[in-house]
Amino acid sequence: MKIVVTTSELRQALKTLQKAIPNKPSLPILQSIRFKVTKTKVTLAATDLYFGVIAPLSAEVIVEGEAAIPGKLFNTVIQSLPDESLTLEVDKEQLVVSSRATKSTIQCMAVDDFPEFPEASGEVRPLKTETLMKINDLVLPSISKDVTRPVLTSVLLEFSKTGYRAVGTDGFRLSLLEENITGEVESTLLFPAKALSEVSRLAVLLQEDEVFLSIAQKDKQVCVQIGATWIFSRLIEGEFPPYSQIVPSSSLTNLTCDGTQLFDQLQRASVFARESSNIVQFSCLISQVLITTPTTSSGHFEGVLDDIQIKGEEITVNFNAQYLLDIFKQFIDSSVKFSFTEPLKPVLCTATNLPNFKYVVMPFRVAT
Amino acid sequence: MYNYATAAPVAFQNWNTCMVTQQPTSDEVRATWHECCAKLRGQLSSAVYNTWIVANPLTNLEHSSDTALLATIMSPTAFHSTNVKKNFDETLRQTLSEITRKQVEIMYVIGTQSIQNGEIPKYNGIIHDIIPKNSISKSPRVEDLFSPKNLESAAFDRSQLHAKKVGLRTDYTFETFAVSTSNEMAHAAAVAVSNQPGSSYNPLFLYGGVGVGKTHLMHAIGNNIIEQNPQIEMIYSTGEEFTNQIVQAIQTKKVSHFKDKYRSTQVLFIDDIQFIAGKTAVQEEFFHTFNALTKNLKQVVLTSDRPPHEIRLLEDRLRSRFEAGLMIDIQEPSFELRTAILLLKSKAQGIPISIDLAKTIAESVDSARKIEGIITSIRSEVELKKRSLTPELIAEIISHTTQQEKRILNASPTDIIKLVANHFQLTQAVLKGKSRVKQLVTARHIAMFLLKNELSLPLTEIGRWFSGRDHTSVLHATRKVEALLLSDEQLQRDVLSIRRTLQRQGKN
């Protein structure tokens, strides 16, 4: 094969592939990028067998062909080159990258060993990039990183005729985003959070307004088409926890406060909370809310929220500051509402600027 | 060529001898796969072997014919499956054929083995193994959002909220309903209906006098259904509310909205259905609602103070439909049941009274509702005046309530006659008149009986109220009613109900 391409085009394509190239795969061929050059188009592909990407590359085709090129090395070489036109040529299992002043020769891998991608099949669902960004900001922070519980590392996506629902939880907090979900749920899938985050990143990077999901339940696979780029991911199997049951339906104390002020105070408190398991305490009194941290050897913090509304009984609740900060940065410039029932029961947080979003947090149990 | 007979593990030796009809067991499948792996390990590099063979195990073998086997290879992802099929199909088929000495065809599926076996891993909360169960950890921690405790309390809150929305009293449950011979039938039917709404007894028609527990049972059915299915659509209304809603719907031109609401519900409760009798438009609407619901096997539960055939001015088509369901009469509570109710209710109010005291109270009051009143007075005495629960206190409260009763009963004869006439839906003139139609006579007799017993009027004077009848006629009437009261339940109910209304009026 032989192509002529600009460094910047190549860098852009490598950016889309980067998450699909595993660091130390058990199967060596998986660390390679597969170039496929036909008369009309050039594509690059990489996969770790659980997640895969096929990206287009605009280049001038001189000779058709295929090659598997070690990804990390190739990437480093390309990043080091200045922005100019490059020639890539494969000859006798060696790739020669020549620029005006350089000539790098890279040993290729056996292209026949490169795994074949499965076919994209199943029902197709469009998803707006705007929605993906919302899921990325509001749902993905709640997802667990504990790989021993695969279901909690995934986002539950549900589609009805008119809308969608996205739910994520790590067992301590829960994000629930839904829009226009009326009528029957027609399609349910557990999308691995890492893959979904990558889909969202690429949709923004490639400036596409909408992506298309091909969901093949039988093959436990989802393919996402973002323009001319394809992302392949497996689906997670298992039963998602009964999320709808734990969203509090009633409350005894309601607190409404300013999102910006809340976030600022929480950030200040979290500086001190680091020393004490990230605990911040909300004391809702009749007319004000105190945000405090436990006293440690380094000191402690005390902040007040004014401009608030409290309805109901006085209550004191301990939170993990990180759980709140993760999500509350989306609540800046909005009014935030907390619904408390008991100090150790789930708390519901909503914001006026995000009417379709619910965040449920489990408070800390602090021994007294 | 591989010599199967000498090298095969024991599991396989049975293979050859086993009957064709018998499918390989999971142990045999595992042994076959073990064998297959052992053979391929030598032929492939370890990376290739681990990725393409070990990760894609054989999960099932079955005889597709006498000489052929169908093998299932399960891969974790579509990537694995596609490539195993492409690169190793031939190798696997050959190896498996050699081991089993049968023609092997391979089916490729995607999944994980535990799920394939039909056990979808249930979500069970995060297990805190480190912390022993009964000691509370000193260090702060966040508990699992999906802990059974949380799920349970959330479900409880949800059903309570739903019950409240529907208008059910959450304290009226089967647990707080005392059962005795007079109501065990009704209780059993209610439990059956609440466990299988729509399919056991439809409609369920409960009738009985005031304070026998019709409404309690109805609420208990509702609460039990909600507990089992918090999402269920349910409507509870009284006959009067139903009437008012129709009137309002007609006024605001939203009749279709009303129809949709009532006809889409899964369970319908109408308390005091007798109230709709005589109201043509309301009966018409109720008839269609009733038909729509029962046709779709939606549960309907109704209560009334008398059986359908005694509800006057009820359309025949409705009456026959009510009678097609299960009709159950709830009788006045017996002494034992009253005692049981007392014990239950006092416990629920947080002032458990002893069985002896309960008996004392049960002797002097006759209805469940009055029991509730007495318990409330006891509680207020105990809680507000800080008095202790003694027989003297009980006696005082009882005498107080019965005194009240006596004072109430100085109604005028006109009041009683009017009330009796209303109760039987007659005019006063007819009641006082000469006609001797049977129904009229019963009503007249009851009126005479009440005038004699409640107001202690002389017989001659009573006779004068009723077109100057002779005092012997009055005597006959009162004796007849007295005698019938011992056996005729409907008469008991009628008299009781009139007497109660009388008392209520006296209070106002």
XYZ file of N, CA and C in Angstrom, chain A residues 135-262:
384
model
N -25.696 13.248 29.171
C -25.424 11.971 29.840
C -24.007 11.989 30.397
N -23.091 12.528 29.602
C -21.701 12.592 30.002
C -21.517 13.433 31.277
N -22.220 14.551 31.339
C -22.063 15.451 32.482
C -22.842 14.997 33.709
N -24.018 14.406 33.487
C -24.919 14.169 34.601
C -24.996 12.702 35.044
N -24.847 11.790 34.108
C -25.032 10.374 34.460
C -23.697 9.663 34.667
N -22.741 9.907 33.780
C -21.473 9.173 33.883
C -20.728 9.392 35.205
N -20.788 10.591 35.827
C -20.065 10.724 37.105
C -20.570 9.772 38.194
N -21.811 9.305 38.077
C -22.361 8.417 39.103
C -21.979 6.956 38.908
N -21.365 6.644 37.774
C -21.098 5.247 37.447
C -19.949 4.692 38.287
N -20.075 3.425 38.645
C -19.061 2.765 39.454
C -17.825 2.436 38.622
N -16.666 2.414 39.300
C -15.446 2.005 38.603
C -15.059 0.594 39.001
N -15.899 -0.034 39.767
C -15.622 -1.366 40.291
C -15.952 -2.431 39.239
N -14.925 -2.988 38.612
C -15.172 -3.915 37.510
C -15.745 -5.254 37.965
N -15.719 -5.523 39.276
C -16.301 -6.781 39.728
C -17.822 -6.734 39.690
N -18.377 -5.544 39.522
C -19.829 -5.433 39.391
C -20.137 -4.764 38.061
N -20.035 -5.532 36.969
C -20.110 -4.941 35.635
C -21.381 -4.113 35.389
N -22.501 -4.543 35.974
C -23.749 -3.820 35.720
C -23.638 -2.362 36.163
N -22.924 -2.144 37.268
C -22.810 -0.779 37.783
C -21.766 0.047 37.026
N -21.038 -0.593 36.119
C -20.111 0.197 35.294
C -20.778 0.587 33.979
N -22.078 0.334 33.896
C -22.770 0.640 32.648
C -23.870 1.666 32.875
N -24.283 2.279 31.775
C -25.411 3.207 31.815
C -26.620 2.446 31.279
N -27.719 2.517 32.008
C -28.944 1.918 31.512
C -29.590 2.912 30.555
N -29.725 2.500 29.299
C -30.387 3.368 28.318
C -31.708 2.737 27.938
N -32.764 3.511 27.997
C -34.070 3.001 27.592
C -34.663 3.958 26.574
N -35.246 3.382 25.544
C -35.868 4.211 24.522
C -37.343 3.882 24.397
N -38.163 4.925 24.291
C -39.558 4.715 23.913
C -39.707 5.386 22.555
N -40.935 5.368 22.044
C -41.149 5.989 20.730
C -40.735 7.445 20.736
N -41.006 8.117 21.859
C -40.848 9.558 21.857
C -39.593 10.050 22.570
N -39.036 9.268 23.455
C -37.934 9.805 24.242
C -36.983 8.736 24.740
N -36.205 9.132 25.721
C -35.187 8.220 26.228
C -35.033 8.391 27.736
N -34.383 7.430 28.352
C -34.046 7.523 29.764
C -32.621 6.997 29.935
N -31.807 7.672 30.740
C -30.448 7.206 31.013
C -30.262 7.168 32.527
N -29.817 6.033 33.039
C -29.660 5.885 34.482
C -28.270 5.346 34.779
N -27.628 5.928 35.785
C -26.328 5.426 36.208
C -26.243 5.427 37.718
N -25.581 4.422 38.274
C -25.433 4.386 39.725
C -24.202 3.584 40.102
N -23.616 3.915 41.264
C -22.529 3.088 41.775
C -22.965 2.425 43.075
N -24.236 2.502 43.359
C -24.753 1.883 44.580
C -24.806 2.846 45.745
N -24.253 4.048 45.571
C -24.300 5.037 46.639
C -25.030 6.302 46.209
N -25.051 6.512 44.924
C -25.819 7.642 44.372
C -26.343 7.212 43.028
N -27.291 7.974 42.515
C -27.962 7.567 41.300
C -28.323 8.799 40.479
N -28.027 8.739 39.184
C -28.431 9.806 38.275
C -29.526 9.270 37.376
N -30.565 10.042 37.230
C -31.696 9.620 36.409
C -32.063 10.779 35.498
N -31.831 10.564 34.201
C -32.113 11.601 33.218
C -33.150 11.037 32.272
N -34.264 11.737 32.090
C -35.243 11.216 31.139
C -35.948 12.351 30.437
N -36.201 12.144 29.159
C -36.898 13.170 28.397
C -37.983 12.520 27.552
N -39.170 13.058 27.665
C -40.327 12.634 26.856
C -40.540 11.140 26.859
N -40.212 10.477 27.941
C -40.367 9.024 27.912
C -41.796 8.694 28.295
N -42.657 8.717 27.292
C -44.042 8.320 27.540
C -44.275 7.040 26.756
N -45.235 6.305 27.178
C -45.547 5.056 26.486
C -44.570 3.972 26.849
N -44.640 2.915 26.093
C -43.891 1.715 26.420
C -42.399 1.866 26.109
N -41.562 1.276 26.933
C -40.132 1.247 26.646
C -39.900 0.172 25.584
N -39.321 0.584 24.457
C -39.199 -0.352 23.343
C -37.849 -1.032 23.320
N -36.871 -0.409 23.943
C -35.531 -0.946 23.832
C -34.749 -0.589 25.097
N -34.065 -1.573 25.655
C -33.306 -1.363 26.883
C -31.918 -1.927 26.683
N -30.893 -1.151 27.019
C -29.554 -1.703 26.907
C -28.651 -1.185 28.023
N -27.667 -2.001 28.380
C -26.677 -1.591 29.368
C -25.394 -1.264 28.610
N -25.157 0.025 28.458
C -24.048 0.515 27.639
C -22.844 0.722 28.561
N -21.699 0.084 28.283
C -20.537 0.304 29.151
C -20.192 1.793 29.211
N -20.000 2.297 30.437
C -19.805 3.734 30.616
C -18.605 4.267 29.852
N -17.517 3.483 29.846
C -16.300 3.953 29.160
C -16.572 4.153 27.678
N -17.276 3.213 27.089
C -17.577 3.297 25.664
C -18.499 4.474 25.387
N -19.481 4.661 26.271
C -20.435 5.749 26.062
C -19.730 7.100 26.179
N -18.786 7.174 27.124
C -18.045 8.409 27.292
C -17.217 8.698 26.033
N -16.689 7.650 25.435
C -15.909 7.800 24.210
C -16.816 8.240 23.049
N -18.005 7.657 22.982
C -18.960 8.051 21.941
C -19.256 9.537 22.063
N -19.474 9.975 23.312
C -19.798 11.375 23.539
C -18.606 12.263 23.159
N -17.405 11.827 23.549
C -16.202 12.615 23.229
C -16.028 12.757 21.715
N -16.200 11.621 20.998
C -15.980 11.655 19.554
C -17.064 12.442 18.821
N -18.300 12.354 19.327
C -19.385 13.099 18.685
C -19.081 14.593 18.746
N -18.510 15.029 19.872
C -18.146 16.436 20.009
C -16.927 16.743 19.148
N -15.926 15.857 19.224
C -14.673 16.062 18.473
C -14.940 16.125 16.967
N -15.824 15.238 16.491
C -16.080 15.171 15.063
C -17.190 16.124 14.630
N -17.692 16.901 15.599
C -18.711 17.913 15.333
C -19.937 17.364 14.613
N -20.414 16.214 15.099
C -21.647 15.658 14.545
C -22.796 16.038 15.483
N -23.980 16.313 14.919
C -25.125 16.698 15.733
C -25.871 15.482 16.280
N -25.699 14.370 15.589
C -26.496 13.218 15.952
C -25.695 11.953 15.655
N -25.859 10.937 16.502
C -25.194 9.658 16.234
C -26.282 8.596 16.091
N -25.935 7.449 15.508
C -26.923 6.386 15.308
C -26.454 5.101 15.966
N -27.297 4.573 16.832
C -26.956 3.334 17.535
C -27.587 2.159 16.798
N -26.801 1.133 16.484
C -27.385 -0.117 15.991
C -27.273 -1.114 17.132
N -28.420 -1.492 17.666
C -28.417 -2.320 18.865
C -28.743 -3.760 18.492
N -27.776 -4.664 18.673
C -28.012 -6.079 18.403
C -28.016 -6.808 19.737
N -29.216 -6.998 20.296
C -29.323 -7.627 21.620
C -28.783 -9.048 21.604
N -29.040 -9.774 20.529
C -28.641 -11.172 20.465
C -27.113 -11.292 20.476
N -26.466 -10.376 19.791
C -24.996 -10.409 19.742
C -24.379 -9.636 20.903
N -25.203 -9.114 21.795
C -24.743 -8.319 22.942
C -23.794 -7.230 22.464
N -24.232 -6.559 21.415
C -23.345 -5.589 20.812
C -24.083 -4.336 20.387
N -23.397 -3.206 20.467
C -23.950 -1.971 19.942
C -22.902 -1.309 19.053
N -23.321 -0.828 17.876
C -22.422 -0.101 16.986
C -22.950 1.320 16.897
N -22.043 2.266 17.026
C -22.480 3.646 16.959
C -21.822 4.289 15.750
N -22.679 4.873 14.911
C -22.151 5.546 13.735
C -22.097 7.030 14.019
N -20.877 7.587 13.973
C -20.701 9.029 14.164
C -20.109 9.542 12.862
N -20.941 10.088 12.005
C -20.467 10.470 10.680
C -19.948 9.237 9.970
N -18.677 9.259 9.551
C -18.103 8.103 8.867
C -17.322 7.212 9.833
N -17.331 7.572 11.108
C -16.605 6.790 12.100
C -17.565 5.798 12.761
N -17.070 4.591 13.035
C -17.891 3.576 13.681
C -17.265 3.160 14.997
N -18.098 3.083 16.028
C -17.623 2.579 17.313
C -18.358 1.293 17.618
N -17.646 0.256 18.001
C -18.248 -1.022 18.348
C -18.046 -1.258 19.835
N -19.090 -1.637 20.523
C -18.922 -1.972 21.934
C -19.816 -3.147 22.276
N -19.351 -3.943 23.235
C -20.232 -4.999 23.718
C -21.261 -4.355 24.638
N -22.351 -5.070 24.880
C -23.324 -4.622 25.871
C -23.104 -5.444 27.124
N -23.429 -4.861 28.270
C -23.281 -5.576 29.532
C -24.532 -6.414 29.770
N -24.316 -7.622 30.286
C -25.452 -8.470 30.608
C -25.709 -8.393 32.099
N -26.947 -8.536 32.472
C -27.265 -8.564 33.894
C -28.506 -7.755 34.185
N -28.837 -7.707 35.458
C -30.053 -6.999 35.857
C -29.666 -5.700 36.523
N -30.188 -4.617 35.995
C -29.905 -3.311 36.585
C -30.671 -3.197 37.895
N -30.056 -2.600 38.919
C -30.792 -2.509 40.198
C -32.108 -1.746 40.038
N -33.064 -2.020 40.912
C -34.408 -1.424 40.782
C -34.384 0.057 41.113
N -33.857 0.847 40.162
C -33.592 2.254 40.433
C -34.852 3.053 40.757
N -35.947 2.722 40.058
C -37.127 3.574 40.213
C -37.687 3.471 41.632
N -37.380 2.349 42.285
C -37.947 2.167 43.615
C -37.303 3.047 44.683
N -36.036 3.426 44.467
C -35.387 4.151 45.566
C -35.412 5.667 45.383
N -35.987 6.138 44.279
C -36.133 7.587 44.147
C -37.194 8.012 45.158
N -36.807 8.862 46.129
C -37.759 9.195 47.192
C -39.039 9.813 46.619
N -40.169 9.377 47.147
C -41.438 9.873 46.623
C -42.019 10.970 47.508
N -41.524 11.049 48.727
C -42.040 12.092 49.603
C -40.886 12.642 50.411
N -41.083 13.764 51.050
C -40.001 14.320 51.848
C -40.569 15.026 53.054
N -39.740 15.168 54.085
C -40.174 15.871 55.283
C -39.593 17.277 55.335
N -38.401 17.435 54.717
C -37.764 18.748 54.695
C -37.363 19.069 53.263
N -37.719 20.253 52.815
C -37.297 20.693 51.494
C -36.433 21.934 51.639
N -35.266 21.891 50.990
C -34.361 23.038 51.043
C -34.141 23.509 49.616
N -34.337 24.792 49.383
C -34.047 25.365 48.078
C -32.961 26.414 48.261
N -31.897 26.311 47.453
C -30.825 27.281 47.605
C -30.203 27.626 46.263
N -29.316 28.598 46.291
C -28.684 29.064 45.063
C -27.533 28.127 44.684
N -27.521 27.659 43.438
C -26.551 26.667 42.986
C -25.116 27.141 43.039
N -24.884 28.392 42.639
C -23.525 28.919 42.614
C -22.958 29.000 44.025
N -23.759 29.561 44.911
C -23.316 29.708 46.296
C -23.045 28.320 46.916
N -23.937 27.404 46.639
C -23.806 26.048 47.170
C -22.507 25.408 46.691
